XYZ file of C-alpha atoms in Angstrom:
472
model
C 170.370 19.804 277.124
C 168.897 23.450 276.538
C 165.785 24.496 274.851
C 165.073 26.866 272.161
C 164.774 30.057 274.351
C 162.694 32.572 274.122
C 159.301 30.911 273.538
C 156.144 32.181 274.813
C 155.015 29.525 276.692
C 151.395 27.688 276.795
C 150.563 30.179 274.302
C 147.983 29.623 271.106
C 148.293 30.333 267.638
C 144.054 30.419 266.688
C 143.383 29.398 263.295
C 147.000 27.361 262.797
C 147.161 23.523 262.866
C 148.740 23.239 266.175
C 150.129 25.322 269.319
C 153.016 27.455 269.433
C 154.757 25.920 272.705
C 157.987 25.849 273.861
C 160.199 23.099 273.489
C 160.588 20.716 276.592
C 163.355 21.306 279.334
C 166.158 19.226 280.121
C 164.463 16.993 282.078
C 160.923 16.451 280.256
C 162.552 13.503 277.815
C 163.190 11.784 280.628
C 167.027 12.243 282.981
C 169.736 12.062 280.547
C 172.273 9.197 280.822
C 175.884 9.921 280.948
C 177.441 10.053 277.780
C 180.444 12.361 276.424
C 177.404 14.207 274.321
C 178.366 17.864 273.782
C 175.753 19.781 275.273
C 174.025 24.073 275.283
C 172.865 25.914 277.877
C 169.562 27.738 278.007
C 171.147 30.871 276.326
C 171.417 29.784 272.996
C 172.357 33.644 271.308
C 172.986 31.782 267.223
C 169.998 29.850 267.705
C 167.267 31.907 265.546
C 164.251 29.001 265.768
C 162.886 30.394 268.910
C 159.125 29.390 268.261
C 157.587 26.696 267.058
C 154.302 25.531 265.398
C 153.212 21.523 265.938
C 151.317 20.322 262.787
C 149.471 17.157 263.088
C 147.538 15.801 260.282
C 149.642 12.027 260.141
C 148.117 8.939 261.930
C 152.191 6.755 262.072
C 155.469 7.564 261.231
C 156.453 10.556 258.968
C 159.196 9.916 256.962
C 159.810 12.105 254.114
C 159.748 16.040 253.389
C 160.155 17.338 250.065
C 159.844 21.050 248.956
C 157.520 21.917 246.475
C 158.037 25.960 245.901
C 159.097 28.504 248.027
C 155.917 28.447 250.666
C 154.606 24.780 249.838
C 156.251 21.274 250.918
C 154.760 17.905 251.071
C 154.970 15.463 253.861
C 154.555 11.167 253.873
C 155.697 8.289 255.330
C 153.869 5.067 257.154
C 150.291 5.403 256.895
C 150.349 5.957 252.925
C 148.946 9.374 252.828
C 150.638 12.882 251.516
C 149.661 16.205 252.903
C 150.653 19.388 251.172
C 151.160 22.046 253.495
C 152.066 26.196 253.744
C 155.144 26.741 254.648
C 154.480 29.928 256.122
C 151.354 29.592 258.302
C 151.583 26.150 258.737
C 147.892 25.545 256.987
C 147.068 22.035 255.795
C 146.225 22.565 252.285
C 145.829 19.259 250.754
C 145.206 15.353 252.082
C 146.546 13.102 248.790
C 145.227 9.043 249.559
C 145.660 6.499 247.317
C 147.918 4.160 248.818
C 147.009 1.654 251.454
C 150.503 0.590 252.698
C 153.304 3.476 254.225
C 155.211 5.560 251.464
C 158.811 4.133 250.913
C 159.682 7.002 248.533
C 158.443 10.751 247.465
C 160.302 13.025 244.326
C 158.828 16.438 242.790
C 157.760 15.622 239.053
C 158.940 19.026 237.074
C 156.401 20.249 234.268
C 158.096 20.066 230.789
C 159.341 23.730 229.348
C 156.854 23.604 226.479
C 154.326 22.180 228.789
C 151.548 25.167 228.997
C 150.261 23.763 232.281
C 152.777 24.290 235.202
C 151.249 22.451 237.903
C 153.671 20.865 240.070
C 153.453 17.857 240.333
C 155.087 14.748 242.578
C 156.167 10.818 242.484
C 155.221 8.602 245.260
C 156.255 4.820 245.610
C 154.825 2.253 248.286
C 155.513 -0.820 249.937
C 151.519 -1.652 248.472
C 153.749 -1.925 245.124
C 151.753 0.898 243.664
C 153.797 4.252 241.960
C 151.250 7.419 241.744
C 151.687 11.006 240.295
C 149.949 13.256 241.892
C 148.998 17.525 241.031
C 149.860 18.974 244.142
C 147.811 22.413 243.183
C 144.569 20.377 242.764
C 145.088 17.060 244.530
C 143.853 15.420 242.149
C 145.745 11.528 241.127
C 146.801 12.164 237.704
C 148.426 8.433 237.024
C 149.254 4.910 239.108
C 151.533 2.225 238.033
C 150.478 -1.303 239.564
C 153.094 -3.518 237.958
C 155.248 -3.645 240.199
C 156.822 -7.510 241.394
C 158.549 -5.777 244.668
C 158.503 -2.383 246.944
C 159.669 0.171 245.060
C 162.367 1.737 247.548
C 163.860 4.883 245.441
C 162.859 7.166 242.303
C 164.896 9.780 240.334
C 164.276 12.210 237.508
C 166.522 12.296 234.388
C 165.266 16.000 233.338
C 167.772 16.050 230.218
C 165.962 12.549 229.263
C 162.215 13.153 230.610
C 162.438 9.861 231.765
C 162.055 8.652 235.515
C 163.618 5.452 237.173
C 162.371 3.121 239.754
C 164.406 0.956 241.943
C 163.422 -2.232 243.791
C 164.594 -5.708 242.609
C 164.740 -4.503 239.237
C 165.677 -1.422 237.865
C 162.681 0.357 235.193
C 162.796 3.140 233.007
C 159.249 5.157 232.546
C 158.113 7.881 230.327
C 156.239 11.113 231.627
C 153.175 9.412 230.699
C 154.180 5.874 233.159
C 155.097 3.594 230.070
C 157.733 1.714 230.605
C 160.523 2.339 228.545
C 162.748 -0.357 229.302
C 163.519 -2.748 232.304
C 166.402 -4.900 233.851
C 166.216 -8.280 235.042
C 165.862 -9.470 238.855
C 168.939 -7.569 240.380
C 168.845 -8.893 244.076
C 165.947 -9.428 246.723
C 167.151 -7.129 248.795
C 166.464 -4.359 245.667
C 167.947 -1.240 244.642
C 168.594 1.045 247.604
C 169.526 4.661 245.728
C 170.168 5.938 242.904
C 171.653 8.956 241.066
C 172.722 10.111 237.311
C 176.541 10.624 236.239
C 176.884 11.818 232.691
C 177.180 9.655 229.639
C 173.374 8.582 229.874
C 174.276 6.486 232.761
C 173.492 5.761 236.413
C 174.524 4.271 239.526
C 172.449 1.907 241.447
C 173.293 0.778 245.195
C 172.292 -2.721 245.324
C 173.231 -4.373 248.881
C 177.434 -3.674 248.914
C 177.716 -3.573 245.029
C 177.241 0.096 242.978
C 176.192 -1.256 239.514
C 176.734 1.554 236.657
C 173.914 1.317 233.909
C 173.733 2.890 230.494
C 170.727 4.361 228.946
C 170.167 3.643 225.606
C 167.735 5.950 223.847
C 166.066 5.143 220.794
C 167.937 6.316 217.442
C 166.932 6.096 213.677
C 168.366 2.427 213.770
C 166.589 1.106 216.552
C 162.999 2.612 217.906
C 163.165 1.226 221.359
C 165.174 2.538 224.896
C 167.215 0.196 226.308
C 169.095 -0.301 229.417
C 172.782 -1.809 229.892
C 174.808 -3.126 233.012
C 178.524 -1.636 232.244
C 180.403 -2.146 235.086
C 179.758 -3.324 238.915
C 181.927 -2.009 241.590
C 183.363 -4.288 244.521
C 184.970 -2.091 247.127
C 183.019 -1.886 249.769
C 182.813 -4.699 252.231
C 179.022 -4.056 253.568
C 175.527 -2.919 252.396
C 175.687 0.632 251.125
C 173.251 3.190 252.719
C 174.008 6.531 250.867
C 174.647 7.646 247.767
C 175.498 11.614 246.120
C 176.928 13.478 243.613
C 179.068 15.936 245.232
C 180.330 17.514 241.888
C 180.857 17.445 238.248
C 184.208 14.918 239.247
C 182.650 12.859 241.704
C 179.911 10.823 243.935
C 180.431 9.534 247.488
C 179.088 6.200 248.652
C 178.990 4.974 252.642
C 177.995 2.018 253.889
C 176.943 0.517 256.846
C 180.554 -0.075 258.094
C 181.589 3.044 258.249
C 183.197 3.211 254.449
C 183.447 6.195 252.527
C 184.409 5.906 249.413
C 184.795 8.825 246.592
C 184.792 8.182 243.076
C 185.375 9.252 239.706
C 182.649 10.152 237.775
C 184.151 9.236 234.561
C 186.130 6.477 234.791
C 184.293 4.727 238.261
C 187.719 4.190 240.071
C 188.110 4.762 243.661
C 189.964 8.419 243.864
C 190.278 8.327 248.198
C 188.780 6.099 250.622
C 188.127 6.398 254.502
C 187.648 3.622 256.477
C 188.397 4.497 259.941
C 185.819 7.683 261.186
C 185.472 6.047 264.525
C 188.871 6.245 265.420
C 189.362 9.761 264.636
C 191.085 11.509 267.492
C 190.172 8.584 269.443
C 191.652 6.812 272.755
C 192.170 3.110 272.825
C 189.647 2.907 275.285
C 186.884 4.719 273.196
C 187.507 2.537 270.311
C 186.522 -0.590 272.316
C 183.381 1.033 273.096
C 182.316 2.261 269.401
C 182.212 -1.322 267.879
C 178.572 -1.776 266.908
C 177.993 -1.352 263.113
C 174.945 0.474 264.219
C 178.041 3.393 265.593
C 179.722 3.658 262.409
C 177.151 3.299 260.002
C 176.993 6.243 257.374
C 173.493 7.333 257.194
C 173.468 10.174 255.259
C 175.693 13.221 252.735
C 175.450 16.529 252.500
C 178.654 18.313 250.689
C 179.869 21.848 249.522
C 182.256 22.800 247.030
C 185.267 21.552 249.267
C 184.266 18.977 251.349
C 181.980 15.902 252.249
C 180.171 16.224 255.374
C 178.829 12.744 256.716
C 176.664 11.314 259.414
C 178.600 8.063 261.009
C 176.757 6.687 263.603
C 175.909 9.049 266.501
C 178.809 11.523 265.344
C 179.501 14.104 262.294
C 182.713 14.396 260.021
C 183.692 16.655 257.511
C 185.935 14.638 254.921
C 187.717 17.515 252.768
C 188.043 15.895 249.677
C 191.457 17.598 248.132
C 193.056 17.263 251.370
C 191.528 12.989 251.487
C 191.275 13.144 255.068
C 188.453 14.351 257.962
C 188.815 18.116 259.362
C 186.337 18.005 261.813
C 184.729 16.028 263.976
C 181.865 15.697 266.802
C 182.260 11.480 267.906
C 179.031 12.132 269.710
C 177.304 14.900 267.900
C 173.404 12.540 269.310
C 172.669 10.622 272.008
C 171.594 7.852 268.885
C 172.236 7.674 265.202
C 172.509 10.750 263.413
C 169.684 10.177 260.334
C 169.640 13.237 258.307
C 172.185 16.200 257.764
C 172.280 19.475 255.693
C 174.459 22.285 255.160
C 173.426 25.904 255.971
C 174.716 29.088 254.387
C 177.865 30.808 256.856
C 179.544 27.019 257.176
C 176.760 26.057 258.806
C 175.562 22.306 259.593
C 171.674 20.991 260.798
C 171.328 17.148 261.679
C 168.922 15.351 263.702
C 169.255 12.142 265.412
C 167.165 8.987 266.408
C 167.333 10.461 269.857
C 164.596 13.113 268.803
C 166.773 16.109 268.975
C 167.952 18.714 266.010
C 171.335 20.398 266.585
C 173.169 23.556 265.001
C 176.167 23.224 264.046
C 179.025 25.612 263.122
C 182.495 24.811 261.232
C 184.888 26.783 262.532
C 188.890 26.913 261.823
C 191.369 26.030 265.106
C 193.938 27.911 266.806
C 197.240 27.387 265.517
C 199.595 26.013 268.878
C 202.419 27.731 268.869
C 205.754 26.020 268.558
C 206.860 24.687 271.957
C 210.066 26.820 273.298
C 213.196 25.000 273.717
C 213.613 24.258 277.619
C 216.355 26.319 279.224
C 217.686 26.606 283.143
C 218.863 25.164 285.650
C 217.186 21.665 284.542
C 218.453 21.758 280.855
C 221.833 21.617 281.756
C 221.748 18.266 283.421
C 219.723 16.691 280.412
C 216.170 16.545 282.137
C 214.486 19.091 279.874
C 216.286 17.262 276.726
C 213.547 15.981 274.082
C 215.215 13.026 272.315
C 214.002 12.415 268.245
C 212.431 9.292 269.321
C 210.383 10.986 271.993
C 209.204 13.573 270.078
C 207.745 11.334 267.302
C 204.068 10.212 269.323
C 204.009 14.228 269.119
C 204.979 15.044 265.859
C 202.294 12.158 264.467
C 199.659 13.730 267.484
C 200.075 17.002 265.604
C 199.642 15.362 262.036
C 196.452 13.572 263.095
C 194.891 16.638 264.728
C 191.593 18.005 262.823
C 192.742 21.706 261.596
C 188.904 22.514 262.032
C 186.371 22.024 264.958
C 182.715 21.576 264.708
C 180.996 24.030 267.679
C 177.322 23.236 268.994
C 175.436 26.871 268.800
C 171.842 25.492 269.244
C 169.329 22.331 270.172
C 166.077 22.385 269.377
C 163.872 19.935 271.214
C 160.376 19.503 269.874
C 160.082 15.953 269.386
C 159.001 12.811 271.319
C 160.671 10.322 268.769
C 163.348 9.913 265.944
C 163.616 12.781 263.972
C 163.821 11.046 260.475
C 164.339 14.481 258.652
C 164.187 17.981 257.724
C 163.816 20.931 255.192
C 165.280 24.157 255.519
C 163.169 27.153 253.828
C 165.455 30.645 253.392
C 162.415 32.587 254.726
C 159.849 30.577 256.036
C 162.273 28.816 258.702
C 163.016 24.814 259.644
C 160.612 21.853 258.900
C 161.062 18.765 261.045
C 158.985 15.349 260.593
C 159.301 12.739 263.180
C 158.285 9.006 264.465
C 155.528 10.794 267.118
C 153.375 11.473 264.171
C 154.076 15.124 264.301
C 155.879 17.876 262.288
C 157.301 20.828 263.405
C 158.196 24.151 261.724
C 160.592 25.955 263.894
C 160.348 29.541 263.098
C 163.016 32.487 263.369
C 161.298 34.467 266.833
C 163.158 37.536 265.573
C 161.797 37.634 262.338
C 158.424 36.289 263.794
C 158.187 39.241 266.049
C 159.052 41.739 263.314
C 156.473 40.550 261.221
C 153.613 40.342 264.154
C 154.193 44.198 264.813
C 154.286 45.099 260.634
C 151.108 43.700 260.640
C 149.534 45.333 263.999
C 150.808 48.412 262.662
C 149.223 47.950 258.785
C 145.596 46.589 261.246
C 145.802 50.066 263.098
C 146.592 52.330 260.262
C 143.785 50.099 257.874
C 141.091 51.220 261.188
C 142.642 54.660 261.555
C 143.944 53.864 264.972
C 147.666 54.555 264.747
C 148.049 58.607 265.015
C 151.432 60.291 264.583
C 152.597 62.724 267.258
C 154.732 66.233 266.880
């Protein structure tokens, strides 16, 4: 596998929280095994991260990035601390600790309209069954919730309501001020694994291989109190669901962890299109014996568009176009491991990163139309051998129906990390944000833009000390 090129290698960055170095070669992770992974060279000419900055500030695993503003995000995960940082410089600017077990979920808190004080502030859960807000412009721990009965594995914001919800084996509804509203009883032991609003007041919770649609009930002149209602729990999928999204006004996508995708309708809850068989995509028979772990079909993770669905299934990426109800792309083998986290870039653009410790590029890119096979003619024709019988030319006509009309192309890899990547954030300006199992994050930087801005600034430093002369 290639490197990001172009770095300037073993040099320092003084006054940063890390080095900018290059990213290993092909062979410092270790010789690769043989696999039917798609692989770069060293010339990687679409691939704009060229440098890198290492941030360390994280003692175990770092699990979760979420973006604050346009220069600030917020990183957590395993050893129960959150650390605000700069997107642009990579400064540490804040160390938030308050809980003593590892973060199982982080949200951004947004300030009420006709709140005079704007600070932004966040929502963290942990498996210490503690919930916290925190100000992430003062660090300061405005409120914790220590109720809890079980781990508190996913939060969401219903901005229309002001309310917040938190899911573990029950689901709770809280006021900005952490009162609770309203609660359900014990759902499951295994708990509520995501959730996310449809309209109506309601919501749907993943719990194990069952999405259960609630109703929010706020208070009215008849009754003074919230309330929350189970309406309807759905059956269809066969195994424990992993991801959950609203792709649009019409519908939300659920996958589980054997490989079933499932859209439906945001109104009425029925199924509108179902895929079941990603792995087999384009597939030999021989390739399909050898993709029969759940861990290789397992959807881990959505991103989407106006058009289609794009999904990470086990090591590979699909794009499921949801008016056509069928995949249009494909990489089987996008990682050398489980693909954990994807997102969607502007010019049909795709990022993902893998358990493997790489982050790939991806582009989406419409196919060649073949054209039409001419009819066989000659000397060979006339005794029947060029014939093509109907039956014959069936396996071909069904080849051509199967076929993906788009192709997913592999324009860079950037290699940073030691460990699983567990995710990323993409800033317009300020470049990519990667937080990984080796304790470290990286922000992968566009060298181009880098550069530009190092000589603006040498230029602005020489005319400031009246060094920079013009000549006639």
């Amino acid at each position: 596998r290639g490197r990001a090129a172009g770095l300037p290698l073993g040099t320092a960055d003084p006054g940063r929280a890390g080095p900018l170095r290059a990213a290993p070669g092909p062979g410092a992770l270790g010789p690769l095994r043989k696999s039917p992974l798609q692989t770069i060279g060293e010339e990687q000419t679409q691939n704009p991260y060229t440098e890198l900055l290492v941030l360390r500030a994280h003692r175990d695993i770092v699990r979760f990035l979420v973006q604050l503003d346009d220069c600030r995000f917020a990183s957590a995960g395993d050893d129960g601390i959150v650390v605000v940082w700069n997107a642009q410089t990579g400064e540490k600017l804040l160390e938030l600790s308050g809980h003593t077990q590892k973060i199982t979920a982080i949200i951004t808190f947004p300030p009420l309209e006709a709140c005079e004080e704007k600070n932004q502030l966040i929502l963290t859960a942990s498996a210490d069954k503690t919930v916290i807000v925190w100000d992430c412009d003062t660090g300061r721990q405005v409120r914790k919730v220590s109720c809890f009965h079980s781990t508190v594995k996913c939060l969401t914001i219903l901005q229309r309501l002001d309310v917040w919800l938190s899911g573990g084996s029950d689901l709770c509804v809280w006021n900005r001020r952490l009162d609770l509203l309203c609660k359900t009883s014990h759902l499951s032991d295994t708990g509520v694994s995501a959730l996310i609003e449809i309209p109506k007041n309601c919501v749907v919770a993943a719990v194990g291989k069952e999405l259960i649609i609630f109703k929010l009930v706020a208070p009215t002149e008849g009754s003074l109190e919230w309330n929350i209602l189970e309406v309807k729990r759905l059956l269809d999928h066969q195994d424990n669901i992993l991801s959950l999204v609203n792709v649009n006004d019409l519908s939300f996508v659920s996958g589980s962890h054997v490989g079933e995708l499932i859209v439906w309708d945001v109104s009425d809850w029925t199924v509108q299109a179902c895929e079941r068989n990603f792995w087999t995509q384009l597939d030999t028979q021989q390739e399909i014996k050898l993709c029969q772990k759940p861990n290789d079909i397992s959807i881990h993770h959505f991103t989407w568009d106006e058009e289609n669905v794009f999904a990470a299934v086990g090591r590979g990426l699909y794009v499921y176009n949801l008016q056509m109800k069928r995949v249009i792309a494909c990489q089987k083998t996008a990682h050398d491991s489980s693909v954990l986290h994807i997102a969607r870039l502007p010019n049909r653009q795709l990022i993902s990163c893998s358990e493997d410790g790489s982050v790939r590029i991806w582009e989406l890119r419409e196919k060649q139309q073949l054209a039409a096979e001419p009819l066989p003619t000659g000397f060979f024709n006339m005794w029947g051998f060029g014939r093509v019988n109907k039956q014959a030319s069936q396996p071909v006509k069904k080849q051509q129906e199967n076929t993906t009309p788009c192709s997913l192309e592999l324009i860079g890899d950037l290699i940073g990390h030691s460990s699983s990547v567990e995710m990323f954030l993409h800033f317009e300006d300020h470049g990519l944000v990667t937080c990984s199992a080796d304790h470290l994050i990286i922000l992968w930087k566009n060298g181009e833009r880098e550069s530009g801005l190092r000589s603006l600034k040498l230029f602005q430093k020489l005319e400031e000390n009246g060094d920079l002369y013009l000549t006639v």
